[in-house]
PDB file of C-alpha atoms in Angstrom:
ATOM      1  CA  ALA A   1     140.906  31.132 103.618  1.00  0.00           C
ATOM      2  CA  GLN A   2     144.535  31.077 102.382  1.00  0.00           C
ATOM      3  CA  SER A   3     147.001  33.917 102.099  1.00  0.00           C
ATOM      4  CA  VAL A   4     150.237  35.107 101.907  1.00  0.00           C
ATOM      5  CA  THR A   5     152.006  38.157 102.721  1.00  0.00           C
ATOM      6  CA  GLN A   6     155.240  38.965 101.202  1.00  0.00           C
ATOM      7  CA  LEU A   7     156.906  41.443 103.981  1.00  0.00           C
ATOM      8  CA  ASP A   8     158.759  43.821 101.551  1.00  0.00           C
ATOM      9  CA  SER A   9     158.120  45.434  98.395  1.00  0.00           C
ATOM     10  CA  HIS A  10     161.354  45.767  97.130  1.00  0.00           C
ATOM     11  CA  VAL A  11     164.395  44.404  98.612  1.00  0.00           C
ATOM     12  CA  SER A  12     168.558  45.670  98.092  1.00  0.00           C
ATOM     13  CA  VAL A  13     171.580  43.966  98.534  1.00  0.00           C
ATOM     14  CA  SER A  14     174.953  44.145  96.959  1.00  0.00           C
ATOM     15  CA  GLU A  15     176.577  41.208  94.779  1.00  0.00           C
ATOM     16  CA  GLY A  16     177.915  38.591  96.785  1.00  0.00           C
ATOM     17  CA  THR A  17     176.171  39.133  99.753  1.00  0.00           C
ATOM     18  CA  PRO A  18     173.245  37.023 101.612  1.00  0.00           C
ATOM     19  CA  VAL A  19     169.719  37.070 100.316  1.00  0.00           C
ATOM     20  CA  LEU A  20     166.547  37.377 102.341  1.00  0.00           C
ATOM     21  CA  LEU A  21     162.972  37.371 100.700  1.00  0.00           C
ATOM     22  CA  ARG A  22     160.402  37.132 103.745  1.00  0.00           C
ATOM     23  CA  CYS A  23     156.637  35.789 103.235  1.00  0.00           C
ATOM     24  CA  ASN A  24     154.163  34.502 105.758  1.00  0.00           C
ATOM     25  CA  TYR A  25     151.021  32.576 104.858  1.00  0.00           C
ATOM     26  CA  SER A  26     148.227  31.815 106.060  1.00  0.00           C
ATOM     27  CA  SER A  27     146.020  28.609 105.497  1.00  0.00           C
ATOM     28  CA  SER A  28     143.269  26.070 106.915  1.00  0.00           C
ATOM     29  CA  TYR A  29     144.616  23.274 105.562  1.00  0.00           C
ATOM     30  CA  SER A  30     148.027  22.079 105.024  1.00  0.00           C
ATOM     31  CA  PRO A  31     149.572  23.990 102.671  1.00  0.00           C
ATOM     32  CA  SER A  32     151.685  23.744  99.605  1.00  0.00           C
ATOM     33  CA  LEU A  33     153.744  26.696  99.370  1.00  0.00           C
ATOM     34  CA  PHE A  34     155.720  27.825  96.142  1.00  0.00           C
ATOM     35  CA  TRP A  35     158.399  30.411  95.362  1.00  0.00           C
ATOM     36  CA  TYR A  36     158.385  31.726  92.170  1.00  0.00           C
ATOM     37  CA  VAL A  37     160.616  34.243  89.772  1.00  0.00           C
ATOM     38  CA  GLN A  38     159.704  36.551  86.900  1.00  0.00           C
ATOM     39  CA  HIS A  39     162.276  38.280  85.282  1.00  0.00           C
ATOM     40  CA  PRO A  40     161.762  41.223  83.068  1.00  0.00           C
ATOM     41  CA  ASN A  41     159.816  40.618  79.899  1.00  0.00           C
ATOM     42  CA  LYS A  42     159.117  37.147  80.750  1.00  0.00           C
ATOM     43  CA  GLY A  43     156.831  34.263  82.027  1.00  0.00           C
ATOM     44  CA  LEU A  44     156.898  33.251  85.991  1.00  0.00           C
ATOM     45  CA  GLN A  45     159.330  30.003  86.722  1.00  0.00           C
ATOM     46  CA  LEU A  46     159.134  27.746  89.673  1.00  0.00           C
ATOM     47  CA  LEU A  47     162.020  28.447  92.098  1.00  0.00           C
ATOM     48  CA  LEU A  48     160.632  25.889  94.639  1.00  0.00           C
ATOM     49  CA  LYS A  49     157.386  23.915  96.944  1.00  0.00           C
ATOM     50  CA  TYR A  50     157.274  22.622  99.903  1.00  0.00           C
ATOM     51  CA  THR A  51     154.319  20.057 100.173  1.00  0.00           C
ATOM     52  CA  SER A  52     154.494  18.207 103.725  1.00  0.00           C
ATOM     53  CA  ALA A  53     158.113  16.472 103.102  1.00  0.00           C
ATOM     54  CA  ALA A  54     161.238  18.254 104.260  1.00  0.00           C
ATOM     55  CA  THR A  55     161.092  21.618 105.564  1.00  0.00           C
ATOM     56  CA  LEU A  56     163.782  22.780 104.358  1.00  0.00           C
ATOM     57  CA  VAL A  57     163.641  22.780 100.758  1.00  0.00           C
ATOM     58  CA  LYS A  58     166.129  23.470  98.311  1.00  0.00           C
ATOM     59  CA  GLY A  59     165.393  24.929  94.572  1.00  0.00           C
ATOM     60  CA  ILE A  60     167.199  26.306  91.303  1.00  0.00           C
ATOM     61  CA  ASN A  61     170.267  28.758  91.366  1.00  0.00           C
ATOM     62  CA  GLY A  62     171.102  28.559  94.750  1.00  0.00           C
ATOM     63  CA  PHE A  63     167.442  29.136  96.564  1.00  0.00           C
ATOM     64  CA  GLU A  64     166.155  27.552  99.254  1.00  0.00           C
ATOM     65  CA  ALA A  65     163.297  27.871 101.770  1.00  0.00           C
ATOM     66  CA  GLU A  66     162.519  27.039 105.172  1.00  0.00           C
ATOM     67  CA  PHE A  67     158.813  26.237 106.013  1.00  0.00           C
ATOM     68  CA  LYS A  68     158.153  27.076 109.832  1.00  0.00           C
ATOM     69  CA  LYS A  69     154.867  25.803 111.143  1.00  0.00           C
ATOM     70  CA  SER A  70     154.736  28.154 114.268  1.00  0.00           C
ATOM     71  CA  GLU A  71     155.957  31.130 112.721  1.00  0.00           C
ATOM     72  CA  THR A  72     153.462  30.703 109.386  1.00  0.00           C
ATOM     73  CA  SER A  73     156.749  31.551 107.624  1.00  0.00           C
ATOM     74  CA  PHE A  74     158.358  30.741 103.767  1.00  0.00           C
ATOM     75  CA  HIS A  75     161.099  32.616 103.501  1.00  0.00           C
ATOM     76  CA  LEU A  76     163.611  32.303 100.762  1.00  0.00           C
ATOM     77  CA  THR A  77     166.922  32.937 101.069  1.00  0.00           C
ATOM     78  CA  LYS A  78     170.330  32.758  99.305  1.00  0.00           C
ATOM     79  CA  PRO A  79     173.955  32.746 100.864  1.00  0.00           C
ATOM     80  CA  SER A  80     175.617  34.922  98.275  1.00  0.00           C
ATOM     81  CA  ALA A  81     173.613  36.914  95.356  1.00  0.00           C
ATOM     82  CA  HIS A  82     174.826  37.065  91.544  1.00  0.00           C
ATOM     83  CA  MET A  83     173.928  40.059  89.069  1.00  0.00           C
ATOM     84  CA  SER A  84     171.430  37.659  87.241  1.00  0.00           C
ATOM     85  CA  ASP A  85     169.210  36.792  90.642  1.00  0.00           C
ATOM     86  CA  ALA A  86     167.722  40.454  89.913  1.00  0.00           C
ATOM     87  CA  ALA A  87     163.901  39.779  89.429  1.00  0.00           C
ATOM     88  CA  GLU A  88     160.665  39.731  91.205  1.00  0.00           C
ATOM     89  CA  TYR A  89     159.702  37.319  93.316  1.00  0.00           C
ATOM     90  CA  PHE A  90     155.992  35.680  94.310  1.00  0.00           C
ATOM     91  CA  CYS A  91     155.605  33.448  97.732  1.00  0.00           C
ATOM     92  CA  VAL A  92     153.079  30.987  96.519  1.00  0.00           C
ATOM     93  CA  VAL A  93     150.322  29.223  98.611  1.00  0.00           C
ATOM     94  CA  SER A  94     147.990  26.513  97.039  1.00  0.00           C
ATOM     95  CA  GLY A  95     144.271  27.099  96.739  1.00  0.00           C
ATOM     96  CA  ARG A  96     141.820  25.030  99.469  1.00  0.00           C
ATOM     97  CA  GLY A  97     141.833  21.501  99.860  1.00  0.00           C
ATOM     98  CA  SER A  98     143.809  20.004  96.880  1.00  0.00           C
ATOM     99  CA  GLN A  99     142.682  22.494  94.265  1.00  0.00           C
ATOM    100  CA  GLY A 100     145.607  23.302  92.130  1.00  0.00           C
ATOM    101  CA  ASN A 101     144.579  27.540  91.817  1.00  0.00           C
ATOM    102  CA  LEU A 102     147.277  29.402  93.583  1.00  0.00           C
ATOM    103  CA  ILE A 103     147.166  32.264  95.953  1.00  0.00           C
ATOM    104  CA  PHE A 104     149.990  34.973  95.055  1.00  0.00           C
ATOM    105  CA  GLY A 105     151.613  37.670  97.661  1.00  0.00           C
ATOM    106  CA  LYS A 106     152.313  41.076  96.328  1.00  0.00           C
ATOM    107  CA  GLY A 107     155.902  40.000  94.935  1.00  0.00           C
ATOM    108  CA  THR A 108     159.282  40.926  96.031  1.00  0.00           C
ATOM    109  CA  LYS A 109     161.683  43.093  93.899  1.00  0.00           C
ATOM    110  CA  LEU A 110     164.900  41.990  94.363  1.00  0.00           C
ATOM    111  CA  SER A 111     167.972  44.500  93.271  1.00  0.00           C
ATOM    112  CA  VAL A 112     171.551  43.376  92.754  1.00  0.00           C
ATOM    113  CA  LYS A 113     173.997  46.101  93.459  1.00  0.00           C
ATOM    114  CA  PRO A 114     177.487  45.487  91.891  1.00  0.00           C
TER     115      PRO A 114
ATOM    116  CA  GLY B   1     159.510  20.121  74.298  1.00  0.00           C
ATOM    117  CA  ALA B   2     157.381  22.967  73.817  1.00  0.00           C
ATOM    118  CA  GLY B   3     155.974  24.866  76.779  1.00  0.00           C
ATOM    119  CA  VAL B   4     152.693  26.972  77.646  1.00  0.00           C
ATOM    120  CA  SER B   5     152.238  29.524  74.600  1.00  0.00           C
ATOM    121  CA  GLN B   6     149.467  32.330  74.398  1.00  0.00           C
ATOM    122  CA  SER B   7     148.502  34.512  71.486  1.00  0.00           C
ATOM    123  CA  PRO B   8     148.649  37.183  70.876  1.00  0.00           C
ATOM    124  CA  ARG B   9     151.536  38.459  72.930  1.00  0.00           C
ATOM    125  CA  TYR B  10     150.172  41.609  72.582  1.00  0.00           C
ATOM    126  CA  LYS B  11     146.636  43.237  72.404  1.00  0.00           C
ATOM    127  CA  VAL B  12     145.234  47.064  72.170  1.00  0.00           C
ATOM    128  CA  THR B  13     141.879  47.304  71.535  1.00  0.00           C
ATOM    129  CA  LYS B  14     138.741  49.916  72.267  1.00  0.00           C
ATOM    130  CA  ARG B  15     136.371  50.085  74.839  1.00  0.00           C
ATOM    131  CA  GLY B  16     133.220  47.841  73.709  1.00  0.00           C
ATOM    132  CA  GLN B  17     135.356  45.370  71.492  1.00  0.00           C
ATOM    133  CA  ASP B  18     135.434  42.024  72.322  1.00  0.00           C
ATOM    134  CA  VAL B  19     138.671  40.167  72.995  1.00  0.00           C
ATOM    135  CA  ALA B  20     139.259  36.724  72.691  1.00  0.00           C
ATOM    136  CA  LEU B  21     142.852  35.305  74.447  1.00  0.00           C
ATOM    137  CA  ARG B  22     144.034  31.990  73.612  1.00  0.00           C
ATOM    138  CA  CYS B  23     146.149  29.211  75.648  1.00  0.00           C
ATOM    139  CA  ASP B  24     147.929  26.454  74.176  1.00  0.00           C
ATOM    140  CA  PRO B  25     148.760  24.244  77.658  1.00  0.00           C
ATOM    141  CA  ILE B  26     151.745  22.027  77.415  1.00  0.00           C
ATOM    142  CA  SER B  27     150.467  18.660  75.909  1.00  0.00           C
ATOM    143  CA  GLY B  28     148.725  16.076  78.243  1.00  0.00           C
ATOM    144  CA  HIS B  29     148.168  18.245  81.282  1.00  0.00           C
ATOM    145  CA  VAL B  30     145.083  17.556  82.758  1.00  0.00           C
ATOM    146  CA  SER B  31     144.512  20.881  84.286  1.00  0.00           C
ATOM    147  CA  LEU B  32     144.562  24.680  83.054  1.00  0.00           C
ATOM    148  CA  TYR B  33     144.467  27.661  84.713  1.00  0.00           C
ATOM    149  CA  TRP B  34     143.936  31.894  84.054  1.00  0.00           C
ATOM    150  CA  TYR B  35     144.692  34.556  86.205  1.00  0.00           C
ATOM    151  CA  ARG B  36     145.312  37.930  85.599  1.00  0.00           C
ATOM    152  CA  GLN B  37     148.323  40.518  86.672  1.00  0.00           C
ATOM    153  CA  ALA B  38     147.839  44.035  87.765  1.00  0.00           C
ATOM    154  CA  LEU B  39     150.743  46.294  87.089  1.00  0.00           C
ATOM    155  CA  GLY B  40     153.010  46.184  90.290  1.00  0.00           C
ATOM    156  CA  GLN B  41     150.613  43.052  91.897  1.00  0.00           C
ATOM    157  CA  GLY B  42     150.777  39.038  91.959  1.00  0.00           C
ATOM    158  CA  PRO B  43     148.720  37.156  89.420  1.00  0.00           C
ATOM    159  CA  GLU B  44     145.501  36.500  90.948  1.00  0.00           C
ATOM    160  CA  PHE B  45     143.044  33.363  89.690  1.00  0.00           C
ATOM    161  CA  LEU B  46     140.069  33.708  87.501  1.00  0.00           C
ATOM    162  CA  THR B  47     139.219  30.015  86.445  1.00  0.00           C
ATOM    163  CA  TYR B  48     140.299  26.413  85.937  1.00  0.00           C
ATOM    164  CA  PHE B  49     139.403  23.358  84.046  1.00  0.00           C
ATOM    165  CA  ASN B  50     140.227  19.825  84.033  1.00  0.00           C
ATOM    166  CA  TYR B  51     140.342  18.336  80.729  1.00  0.00           C
ATOM    167  CA  GLU B  52     137.293  20.010  79.064  1.00  0.00           C
ATOM    168  CA  ALA B  53     135.470  20.772  82.972  1.00  0.00           C
ATOM    169  CA  GLN B  54     135.436  24.149  84.274  1.00  0.00           C
ATOM    170  CA  GLN B  55     136.053  23.092  87.829  1.00  0.00           C
ATOM    171  CA  ASP B  56     135.858  26.853  89.862  1.00  0.00           C
ATOM    172  CA  LYS B  57     135.023  30.190  87.545  1.00  0.00           C
ATOM    173  CA  SER B  58     135.070  31.895  91.009  1.00  0.00           C
ATOM    174  CA  GLY B  59     137.982  34.403  89.740  1.00  0.00           C
ATOM    175  CA  LEU B  60     135.907  36.044  87.236  1.00  0.00           C
ATOM    176  CA  PRO B  61     135.364  39.275  88.078  1.00  0.00           C
ATOM    177  CA  ASN B  62     131.752  39.730  86.304  1.00  0.00           C
ATOM    178  CA  ASP B  63     130.108  38.315  83.470  1.00  0.00           C
ATOM    179  CA  ARG B  64     131.128  39.797  80.773  1.00  0.00           C
ATOM    180  CA  PHE B  65     134.545  37.330  81.187  1.00  0.00           C
ATOM    181  CA  SER B  66     134.116  33.621  79.961  1.00  0.00           C
ATOM    182  CA  ALA B  67     136.236  30.976  79.335  1.00  0.00           C
ATOM    183  CA  GLU B  68     136.038  27.126  77.786  1.00  0.00           C
ATOM    184  CA  ARG B  69     138.414  24.483  76.864  1.00  0.00           C
ATOM    185  CA  PRO B  70     136.160  22.660  74.554  1.00  0.00           C
ATOM    186  CA  GLU B  71     138.349  19.817  73.535  1.00  0.00           C
ATOM    187  CA  GLY B  72     140.560  19.543  76.904  1.00  0.00           C
ATOM    188  CA  SER B  73     143.116  21.392  75.421  1.00  0.00           C
ATOM    189  CA  ILE B  74     143.527  24.768  73.818  1.00  0.00           C
ATOM    190  CA  SER B  75     141.297  27.486  76.010  1.00  0.00           C
ATOM    191  CA  THR B  76     139.814  30.677  75.108  1.00  0.00           C
ATOM    192  CA  LEU B  77     139.227  33.488  77.502  1.00  0.00           C
ATOM    193  CA  THR B  78     136.569  36.215  76.162  1.00  0.00           C
ATOM    194  CA  ILE B  79     136.213  39.523  77.682  1.00  0.00           C
ATOM    195  CA  GLN B  80     132.910  40.920  76.025  1.00  0.00           C
ATOM    196  CA  ARG B  81     132.279  44.590  76.301  1.00  0.00           C
ATOM    197  CA  THR B  82     136.094  45.854  77.216  1.00  0.00           C
ATOM    198  CA  GLU B  83     136.728  48.176  80.012  1.00  0.00           C
ATOM    199  CA  GLN B  84     139.932  50.491  80.527  1.00  0.00           C
ATOM    200  CA  ARG B  85     140.023  48.357  83.852  1.00  0.00           C
ATOM    201  CA  ASP B  86     140.156  45.120  82.343  1.00  0.00           C
ATOM    202  CA  SER B  87     143.570  46.255  81.158  1.00  0.00           C
ATOM    203  CA  ALA B  88     146.623  43.705  82.143  1.00  0.00           C
ATOM    204  CA  MET B  89     148.487  40.765  81.637  1.00  0.00           C
ATOM    205  CA  TYR B  90     146.898  37.828  81.283  1.00  0.00           C
ATOM    206  CA  ARG B  91     148.638  34.725  82.129  1.00  0.00           C
ATOM    207  CA  CYS B  92     147.785  30.867  81.678  1.00  0.00           C
ATOM    208  CA  ALA B  93     149.580  27.852  83.114  1.00  0.00           C
ATOM    209  CA  SER B  94     148.836  24.122  82.968  1.00  0.00           C
ATOM    210  CA  SER B  95     149.776  21.182  85.205  1.00  0.00           C
ATOM    211  CA  ARG B  96     149.871  17.714  84.782  1.00  0.00           C
ATOM    212  CA  GLU B  97     147.326  17.129  87.375  1.00  0.00           C
ATOM    213  CA  ASP B  98     144.928  18.865  89.604  1.00  0.00           C
ATOM    214  CA  GLN B  99     146.644  18.846  93.033  1.00  0.00           C
ATOM    215  CA  GLY B 100     147.771  21.874  95.262  1.00  0.00           C
ATOM    216  CA  HIS B 101     151.278  20.392  95.265  1.00  0.00           C
ATOM    217  CA  SER B 102     151.761  20.071  91.277  1.00  0.00           C
ATOM    218  CA  GLU B 103     153.634  22.540  89.745  1.00  0.00           C
ATOM    219  CA  GLN B 104     152.245  25.149  87.282  1.00  0.00           C
ATOM    220  CA  TYR B 105     153.674  26.078  84.208  1.00  0.00           C
ATOM    221  CA  PHE B 106     153.383  29.259  83.143  1.00  0.00           C
ATOM    222  CA  GLY B 107     153.294  30.755  79.101  1.00  0.00           C
ATOM    223  CA  PRO B 108     154.563  34.512  78.449  1.00  0.00           C
ATOM    224  CA  GLY B 109     151.368  36.092  79.216  1.00  0.00           C
ATOM    225  CA  THR B 110     148.969  38.246  77.157  1.00  0.00           C
ATOM    226  CA  ARG B 111     149.507  41.771  77.460  1.00  0.00           C
ATOM    227  CA  LEU B 112     145.883  43.957  76.994  1.00  0.00           C
ATOM    228  CA  THR B 113     145.363  47.096  76.682  1.00  0.00           C
ATOM    229  CA  VAL B 114     141.855  49.096  76.127  1.00  0.00           C
ATOM    230  CA  THR B 115     141.863  52.350  75.529  1.00  0.00           C
TER     231      THR B 115
END
């Protein structure tokens, strides 16, 4: 079965400092992995996705994530946080086989201090 | 172009009433998904369709929940005899194809409150 574990429920950084949101996954198939972001009172937006091509994936707004099979990790990073990055971030793995249903982690709330 | 839309955005209902939640996907998208998100949690899969065919309903919590997509476009999620534990955000998403790598585009959600 597929699952994801987000290791931190809340991360707080200062503006201009690096961001690291941690995610470990479990999958019996070669997984597709995603990071979605949810701003307050808004819908979910795709940040980036990994689909078995390059292991370092670049997304929108300066975010990137590295797929590490040996560590079963897919951590999200950004070199320099901006106030507008404050939101909830979800690590996601696709469902069994080629089916598209998504399995979400519990989310990490990112706070950015001025 | 228009994204995924959902209606109503907010629904307050009394326990025991039936509710119908509507999702209008992006035009031409093959797959449509329903998720439920409790406060402080990530969305949980409920069911999905390819065109009008319901492919997987393993996430529906019990037989009070049903969904349809009769013409392969708009979908309705129906909850019969609502209970307080049904209170949550119900999210709909659509994708161009039914593949694990396909991006899903999410609607704004319907916030259901059962009193």
